[in-house]
Amino acid sequence: MEKLLSKTAFMHLLECPLRLWMESVRPELVPPSSAIDRQAMENGEQVDVLAQRLFPGGVKIEGFNRVGFANTQKAIAKGAKILYQPSAVADGLTARADILVRGQGKTWDLHEVKATTSVKREHPVDVAFQKMCFERAGIPIGNTFLVRLNNRYVRDGEIDVAGLLKEEDVTQDAARFEDRIPEFIEQAREVMSWGKQLTPAQLRTCSNPRKCAFLAAYLEAVGAGKRAEIFESDPSFDSEAIAQALGELVYPLHFLDYETFGGAIPPFNGFRPYEQIPFQFAVYVLDEPGGTPRTFDFLADTFADPSVELVDALREAIGPDGSVIAWNAIFEKSCNEGLAKRVPAHAKFLRSINKRMFDLMLIFKRKLYDDPAFNKSASLKAVMPVMEPDLSYKNLNIQEGGTASASWPILTDPKLPKAKRTALHRDMIDYCRLDVYGMVRILQKLDRL
DNA sequence: ATGAAGGCACTGGCCTATTC
DNA sequence: GAATAGGCCAGTGCCTTCAT
């Protein structure tokens, strides 16, 4: 039987041809999905289920591809007016829609649900592919809509679906892509016919060679030749400019890092979709240059809005004077701004922190200190292992922020056995501390230049 | 996924230098 | 003096980056 081209595969082509190739020709090389990716998928499923409540009384269609299509046809024949997750198969293409609603005459309106707060560039193409697939399969589509999150919605009690979601007509936007779909389909089939080894020309189709995880996985698999070149270190720096930038700092220095939790559906009252909820911090305080830092940790132990306790703990850690240092400080600043709104009694304190915040990342972003081994990235995960190789995430059970975030609901689940809770608590503290301690060490190194 | 900021290319207004 | 070309700067809009 002919291999079907799914909407997912089609969209992966547009993201990066190497992704589609690897998933169809060398699936064993596909890098495992990150915690962030998994969270995005989970958000998608949750929002999709909620969106069905906007169109009550529909029939849930089981199965994908040919099975799903057969079930879709059966439901239509029985006179169903609203379908959840119906599939269509035609001309070697397959797509699964989120919601179909019987419209005027014989046509159906298609509602695509996205766990996003704004219409993205790829959404109209996505809808156009589905529409083509359903129509070729004999299910005519009238208007097409995008259902998405309303980022002004603030939860108050039970989720109000009509307030959380909003819908817009994308019929016109999708129609603009109709003519180009067949050409993309041809490209997809071409990419899927590439061999197990890629030619340089094929590799160059990668849409973002510097960051693409699929290109990296392929190069890793074909040989270690690239490795030495990537990790060769040859730092360059402007010590005068660095000294000038660091001259702004006022002791005692407070190094701060938050871990946050948040998703499409706000878990607590008072939060918007995707609003970040700080549940953990680590602070290192350096009273004088070259001294030994004092450390402070906070980690909320119940799954409830932790803002008040967190701010109380923060007041213990951060005094009224001295700089506050963070990496990509804009993130910590926005957390503080959110905390200030929820804990107005301490708003003044939180905003004073923001006024004396110093972003250590800017030294690297502005290339006052640069090293080819940073791989053109100024993230802490790129800089720290090069500048302080003995500090490594490799020995930790938690190695990235996304995992730390996902760990919080697990930690606070009352059903978690005590021994596991103790171990996870330790791991989460260790991870957060390493980020902060890395900043301490990097600053001390810059000071010595 | 968000959201703010930085980077970068481009635009338009203004000035100066050059040429007739 | 008028017309044109080029340089400069501020403003813009789009894209990328970073944290979780």
XYZ file of C-alpha atoms (C1' of nucleotides) in Angstrom:
489
model
C 0.000 0.000 0.000
C 1.207 3.490 -0.845
C 2.936 5.332 2.002
C 0.831 8.310 3.075
C 2.136 11.844 3.458
C 0.674 13.174 6.697
C 0.052 16.782 7.600
C 2.638 16.433 10.336
C 5.302 15.280 7.847
C 4.280 18.060 5.478
C 4.692 20.681 8.207
C 8.055 19.212 9.184
C 9.264 19.771 5.623
C 8.489 23.453 5.977
C 10.268 23.579 9.323
C 13.435 21.943 7.940
C 13.857 19.419 5.099
C 16.408 17.537 7.211
C 13.745 16.892 9.819
C 11.359 15.272 7.347
C 14.221 13.273 5.822
C 15.479 11.983 9.147
C 12.024 11.043 10.404
C 11.189 9.100 7.247
C 14.582 7.677 6.162
C 16.750 7.491 9.311
C 14.292 7.507 12.235
C 16.922 5.888 14.479
C 18.910 9.147 14.382
C 16.037 11.434 15.410
C 17.036 13.192 18.642
C 14.699 12.535 21.586
C 12.179 15.269 22.200
C 13.051 17.734 24.947
C 10.949 18.428 28.008
C 9.924 21.695 26.353
C 8.723 19.846 23.229
C 6.770 17.374 25.322
C 5.173 20.210 27.235
C 4.144 21.886 23.979
C 2.430 18.675 22.867
C 0.669 18.335 26.186
C -0.519 21.939 25.974
C -1.855 21.192 22.505
C -3.868 18.204 23.705
C -5.315 20.040 26.692
C -6.404 23.038 24.642
C -7.831 20.784 21.957
C -10.072 18.985 24.456
C -11.259 22.284 25.946
C -12.013 23.666 22.484
C -14.440 20.800 21.852
C -16.689 22.333 24.523
C -17.222 25.303 22.188
C -18.986 22.862 19.839
C -20.875 20.519 22.153
C -22.512 17.272 21.158
C -19.974 16.138 18.575
C -18.820 12.635 17.731
C -15.242 11.700 18.656
C -13.634 9.892 15.710
C -11.163 7.184 16.723
C -8.049 6.296 14.748
C -5.705 7.950 12.259
C -5.133 7.631 8.549
C -7.275 5.032 6.719
C -8.972 3.723 9.862
C -9.786 7.251 10.989
C -11.084 8.124 7.535
C -13.361 5.071 7.437
C -14.760 6.011 10.861
C -15.222 9.612 9.699
C -17.224 8.480 6.657
C -19.369 6.212 8.845
C -20.156 9.071 11.253
C -21.099 11.373 8.369
C -23.319 8.686 6.850
C -25.099 8.365 10.195
C -25.859 12.074 10.066
C -23.363 13.489 12.574
C -23.209 17.289 12.456
C -20.076 17.854 14.568
C -16.925 15.730 14.398
C -13.925 15.766 16.751
C -10.572 14.653 15.275
C -11.922 13.378 11.929
C -9.400 12.088 9.369
C -9.266 12.211 5.584
C -7.177 10.202 3.097
C -6.875 11.015 -0.598
C -4.177 10.945 -3.315
C -1.568 9.610 -0.883
C -2.218 12.430 1.587
C -3.686 12.236 5.053
C -4.756 14.806 7.606
C -6.582 14.782 10.902
C -8.621 17.906 11.656
C -9.469 19.118 15.139
C -13.161 19.975 14.737
C -15.510 19.851 11.734
C -18.934 21.483 11.927
C -21.637 20.979 9.322
C -22.187 24.371 7.683
C -24.564 25.705 5.021
C -25.531 23.177 2.360
C -23.178 20.236 2.066
C -20.023 21.968 3.256
C -18.230 21.662 6.577
C -16.491 24.381 8.541
C -13.032 23.437 9.747
C -11.808 24.615 13.162
C -8.092 24.179 13.816
C -7.099 24.459 17.488
C -3.668 25.848 18.417
C -2.241 26.270 21.924
C -0.871 29.670 20.976
C -1.931 33.229 21.669
C -1.230 34.647 18.213
C -1.625 33.447 14.626
C 1.744 32.149 13.427
C 3.184 32.261 9.931
C 2.765 28.496 9.463
C -0.878 28.322 10.550
C -2.525 29.288 7.237
C -0.463 26.652 5.354
C -1.417 24.084 7.940
C -5.113 24.840 7.412
C -4.739 24.961 3.617
C -3.209 21.442 3.598
C -6.064 20.051 5.681
C -8.678 21.697 3.527
C -7.154 20.248 0.363
C -6.931 16.795 1.877
C -10.556 16.749 3.061
C -11.901 18.119 -0.200
C -10.012 15.567 -2.287
C -11.453 12.920 0.018
C -14.973 14.088 -0.847
C -15.657 16.221 2.231
C -16.133 19.805 1.002
C -14.861 22.531 3.318
C -16.594 25.918 3.581
C -14.911 28.334 5.960
C -11.802 27.687 8.025
C -11.145 28.995 11.515
C -8.304 29.113 13.973
C -9.184 28.606 17.639
C -6.471 29.943 19.938
C -5.782 31.217 23.440
C -6.793 34.665 24.607
C -3.767 35.992 26.480
C -5.902 38.598 28.246
C -7.899 35.881 29.966
C -7.281 35.645 33.710
C -8.452 32.510 35.449
C -11.020 32.985 38.245
C -12.432 29.703 39.521
C -13.347 27.080 36.928
C -11.940 27.600 33.411
C -14.323 29.706 31.321
C -13.814 28.192 27.891
C -15.413 31.063 25.989
C -13.106 33.507 27.767
C -9.959 31.397 27.477
C -10.319 30.724 23.763
C -10.975 32.971 20.843
C -11.595 32.193 17.264
C -10.860 33.854 14.000
C -11.764 33.253 10.397
C -8.654 32.364 8.375
C -10.454 31.355 5.174
C -8.811 34.144 3.167
C -5.316 33.630 4.618
C -5.445 29.893 3.963
C -6.737 30.397 0.417
C -3.594 32.344 -0.458
C -1.531 29.172 0.061
C -3.790 26.808 -1.877
C -1.845 27.084 -5.133
C 1.483 26.398 -3.487
C 0.519 23.229 -1.604
C 1.088 20.835 -4.562
C 4.595 22.204 -5.040
C 5.399 21.675 -1.348
C 4.008 18.145 -1.571
C 6.325 17.411 -4.470
C 9.277 18.691 -2.436
C 8.262 16.489 0.479
C 8.169 13.375 -1.699
C 11.568 14.291 -3.126
C 13.119 14.721 0.343
C 11.630 11.415 1.495
C 13.344 9.666 -1.433
C 16.847 10.804 -0.446
C 19.316 8.024 0.443
C 20.678 7.078 3.845
C 23.743 9.312 3.327
C 23.222 12.958 2.449
C 25.170 14.925 -0.136
C 26.558 18.367 0.761
C 23.853 19.973 -1.383
C 21.171 18.106 0.519
C 22.724 19.122 3.845
C 22.673 22.752 2.740
C 18.868 22.701 2.526
C 18.869 22.840 6.350
C 16.915 25.932 7.326
C 19.047 26.812 10.377
C 22.411 25.020 10.262
C 23.721 26.622 13.433
C 20.936 25.402 15.698
C 19.270 22.526 13.891
C 19.166 19.461 16.141
C 18.632 17.197 13.108
C 21.744 18.427 11.308
C 23.707 18.046 14.550
C 22.442 14.487 15.024
C 23.403 13.577 11.463
C 26.928 15.029 11.729
C 27.345 13.248 15.042
C 26.359 9.958 13.418
C 28.599 10.227 10.337
C 31.784 10.909 12.262
C 33.654 12.861 14.868
C 35.557 14.985 12.321
C 33.585 18.132 13.115
C 33.913 17.791 16.856
C 37.510 18.970 17.410
C 36.896 22.018 15.281
C 33.794 22.967 17.222
C 35.384 22.614 20.643
C 38.699 24.278 19.843
C 39.022 27.187 22.229
C 40.613 30.537 21.448
C 39.096 33.248 23.620
C 39.267 36.921 22.770
C 38.258 39.754 25.070
C 38.343 43.494 25.665
C 39.434 43.745 29.301
C 38.941 47.496 29.448
C 35.333 47.329 28.265
C 34.664 44.425 30.625
C 36.139 46.335 33.571
C 33.978 49.316 32.672
C 30.823 47.197 32.511
C 31.630 45.460 35.807
C 32.344 48.851 37.355
C 28.577 49.347 37.627
C 28.339 46.579 40.206
C 27.711 47.441 43.830
C 28.519 45.002 46.669
C 27.045 42.931 48.183
C 26.395 41.076 44.926
C 23.288 38.878 44.794
C 23.289 36.187 42.104
C 19.713 35.112 41.364
C 18.061 32.383 39.325
C 14.366 31.391 39.233
C 12.787 28.145 38.142
C 9.250 28.607 36.900
C 6.220 26.604 35.914
C 3.521 27.526 33.429
C 1.518 26.254 30.521
C -1.365 26.946 28.214
C -4.024 26.398 30.878
C -3.358 28.494 33.994
C -3.241 26.106 36.977
C -4.128 28.743 39.611
C -6.401 31.746 39.911
C -4.939 35.066 38.851
C -2.697 33.709 36.070
C -2.880 34.143 32.303
C -2.067 31.481 29.664
C 1.684 30.773 29.700
C 2.304 33.220 32.531
C 5.373 31.946 34.350
C 4.990 31.046 38.041
C 8.288 31.148 39.954
C 8.289 28.232 42.412
C 12.006 28.025 43.200
C 15.063 30.232 43.477
C 18.713 30.057 44.443
C 20.595 33.151 45.575
C 24.345 33.442 46.239
C 25.474 36.553 48.079
C 29.037 37.802 47.726
C 29.767 40.437 50.390
C 33.187 41.331 49.032
C 35.302 40.509 45.949
C 36.894 37.082 46.273
C 34.876 36.180 49.396
C 32.983 32.957 50.027
C 29.354 33.230 48.947
C 26.423 32.778 51.344
C 23.654 30.668 49.791
C 19.863 30.766 49.995
C 17.368 28.321 48.473
C 13.621 28.262 48.178
C 11.496 25.477 46.697
C 7.707 25.454 47.168
C 6.532 22.076 48.488
C 2.842 22.210 47.611
C 1.199 22.635 44.215
C -0.444 26.010 44.858
C 0.374 29.606 44.003
C 3.733 29.969 45.820
C 4.129 33.723 45.318
C 3.721 34.901 48.922
C 6.098 32.348 50.501
C 8.611 32.832 47.722
C 8.708 36.595 48.196
C 9.080 36.142 51.980
C 12.071 33.868 51.373
C 13.483 36.305 48.822
C 13.439 39.082 51.401
C 15.694 36.930 53.592
C 18.136 36.424 50.719
C 18.311 39.835 49.078
C 19.090 42.881 51.172
C 18.169 46.506 50.512
C 21.484 47.352 48.863
C 23.783 45.844 46.266
C 23.479 44.630 42.701
C 21.359 41.650 41.666
C 22.944 39.563 38.913
C 21.076 37.227 36.589
C 21.667 35.613 33.212
C 19.247 36.934 30.612
C 17.968 39.180 33.398
C 14.898 40.155 31.412
C 13.424 36.823 32.462
C 14.001 37.334 36.186
C 12.746 40.911 35.815
C 9.473 39.761 34.281
C 9.083 37.202 37.097
C 9.569 39.992 39.641
C 7.035 42.181 37.877
C 4.481 39.346 38.021
C 5.253 38.757 41.712
C 4.873 42.486 42.398
C 1.343 42.395 40.979
C 0.351 39.313 42.979
C 2.068 40.343 46.226
C 1.474 44.095 46.281
C 2.687 44.386 49.893
C 6.215 43.707 48.617
C 5.935 45.370 45.207
C 8.352 48.097 46.198
C 11.005 45.569 47.206
C 10.570 43.554 43.988
C 10.789 46.623 41.796
C 13.888 47.801 43.679
C 15.508 44.489 42.707
C 14.680 45.176 39.080
C 16.248 48.639 39.301
C 19.578 47.205 40.477
C 19.572 44.169 38.183
C 22.680 43.466 36.107
C 22.606 41.095 33.132
C 25.847 39.101 33.067
C 24.878 37.630 29.690
C 25.364 41.017 28.005
C 29.167 40.735 28.402
C 28.941 37.753 26.063
C 26.111 38.952 23.863
C 28.080 42.135 23.132
C 31.165 39.981 22.560
C 33.284 41.797 25.152
C 34.413 38.231 25.839
C 34.085 35.705 23.029
C 35.212 32.189 22.277
C 34.519 30.100 19.152
C 33.632 27.236 21.477
C 30.534 29.200 22.543
C 29.243 28.272 19.099
C 27.839 31.778 18.567
C 25.537 31.466 21.525
C 25.533 33.581 24.684
C 23.337 31.231 26.702
C 24.622 30.060 30.081
C 24.503 26.466 28.810
C 26.969 27.438 26.045
C 29.263 29.750 28.014
C 29.649 28.041 31.389
C 31.081 24.666 30.229
C 33.730 26.501 28.178
C 34.774 29.053 30.806
C 34.497 26.739 33.809
C 34.881 23.201 32.442
C 34.910 21.619 35.896
C 31.343 22.837 36.469
C 29.173 20.474 34.493
C 25.510 19.620 34.230
C 26.509 16.092 33.240
C 26.703 14.850 36.843
C 23.251 16.203 37.661
C 19.998 14.303 37.380
C 18.376 17.483 36.070
C 20.245 19.099 33.177
C 17.948 21.741 31.732
C 15.395 24.279 32.876
C 12.535 22.489 31.139
C 13.103 19.366 33.239
C 13.269 21.421 36.421
C 9.933 22.973 35.504
C 8.320 19.606 34.789
C 9.658 18.263 38.099
C 7.637 20.632 40.268
C 4.204 18.972 39.904
C 5.897 15.599 40.472
C 7.647 16.828 43.610
C 4.454 18.313 45.041
C 2.263 15.314 44.293
C 1.214 13.994 47.737
C 1.288 10.438 46.326
C 5.062 10.591 45.677
C 6.908 8.231 48.080
C 8.946 10.077 50.676
C 12.347 8.713 49.592
C 11.726 9.779 46.011
C 10.570 13.178 47.139
C 13.742 13.710 49.146
C 15.939 12.702 46.199
C 14.045 14.859 43.699
C 14.121 17.829 46.085
C 17.917 17.436 46.288
C 18.250 17.230 42.488
C 16.161 20.360 41.954
C 18.160 22.355 44.496
C 21.435 21.162 42.928
C 20.365 22.162 39.432
C 19.244 25.652 40.398
C 22.383 26.212 42.480
C 24.689 25.184 39.648
C 23.337 27.898 37.353
C 23.886 30.483 40.067
C 27.309 29.214 41.111
C 28.328 29.234 37.435
C 27.549 32.950 37.329
C 29.648 33.537 40.465
C 32.627 31.759 38.921
C 32.262 33.469 35.549
C 32.127 36.888 37.178
C 35.217 36.114 39.268
C 37.066 35.018 36.142
C 36.087 38.203 34.282
C 37.268 40.233 37.282
C 40.744 38.713 37.027
C 41.255 39.499 33.321
C 4.785 28.554 24.053
C 5.750 33.824 25.705
C 7.772 38.277 25.663
C 11.398 41.718 25.744
C 15.465 43.248 23.819
C 19.128 43.258 20.538
C 20.651 42.899 15.729
C 20.169 44.104 11.124
C 18.510 45.713 6.822
C 16.014 49.139 4.945
C 13.763 53.880 4.435
C 13.334 58.735 4.333
C 14.791 63.193 5.518
C 18.393 66.298 5.642
C 22.810 68.149 4.700
C 26.924 68.868 1.930
C 29.767 68.586 -2.167
C 29.952 68.691 -6.923
C 28.668 70.022 -11.420
C 26.472 72.766 -14.817
C 21.364 79.340 -8.129
C 19.558 74.743 -9.441
C 20.031 69.893 -9.950
C 22.040 65.743 -8.620
C 24.737 62.287 -5.968
C 26.394 60.605 -1.885
C 26.886 60.450 3.237
C 24.835 60.371 7.636
C 21.452 59.588 11.134
C 17.143 58.441 13.230
C 13.197 55.699 12.858
C 10.820 51.372 11.307
C 9.840 46.644 10.997
C 11.235 41.978 10.913
C 13.904 38.236 12.776
C 16.550 35.929 16.367
C 17.784 35.038 21.018
C 17.235 33.698 25.896
C 15.111 32.191 30.067
C 11.464 28.666 31.790
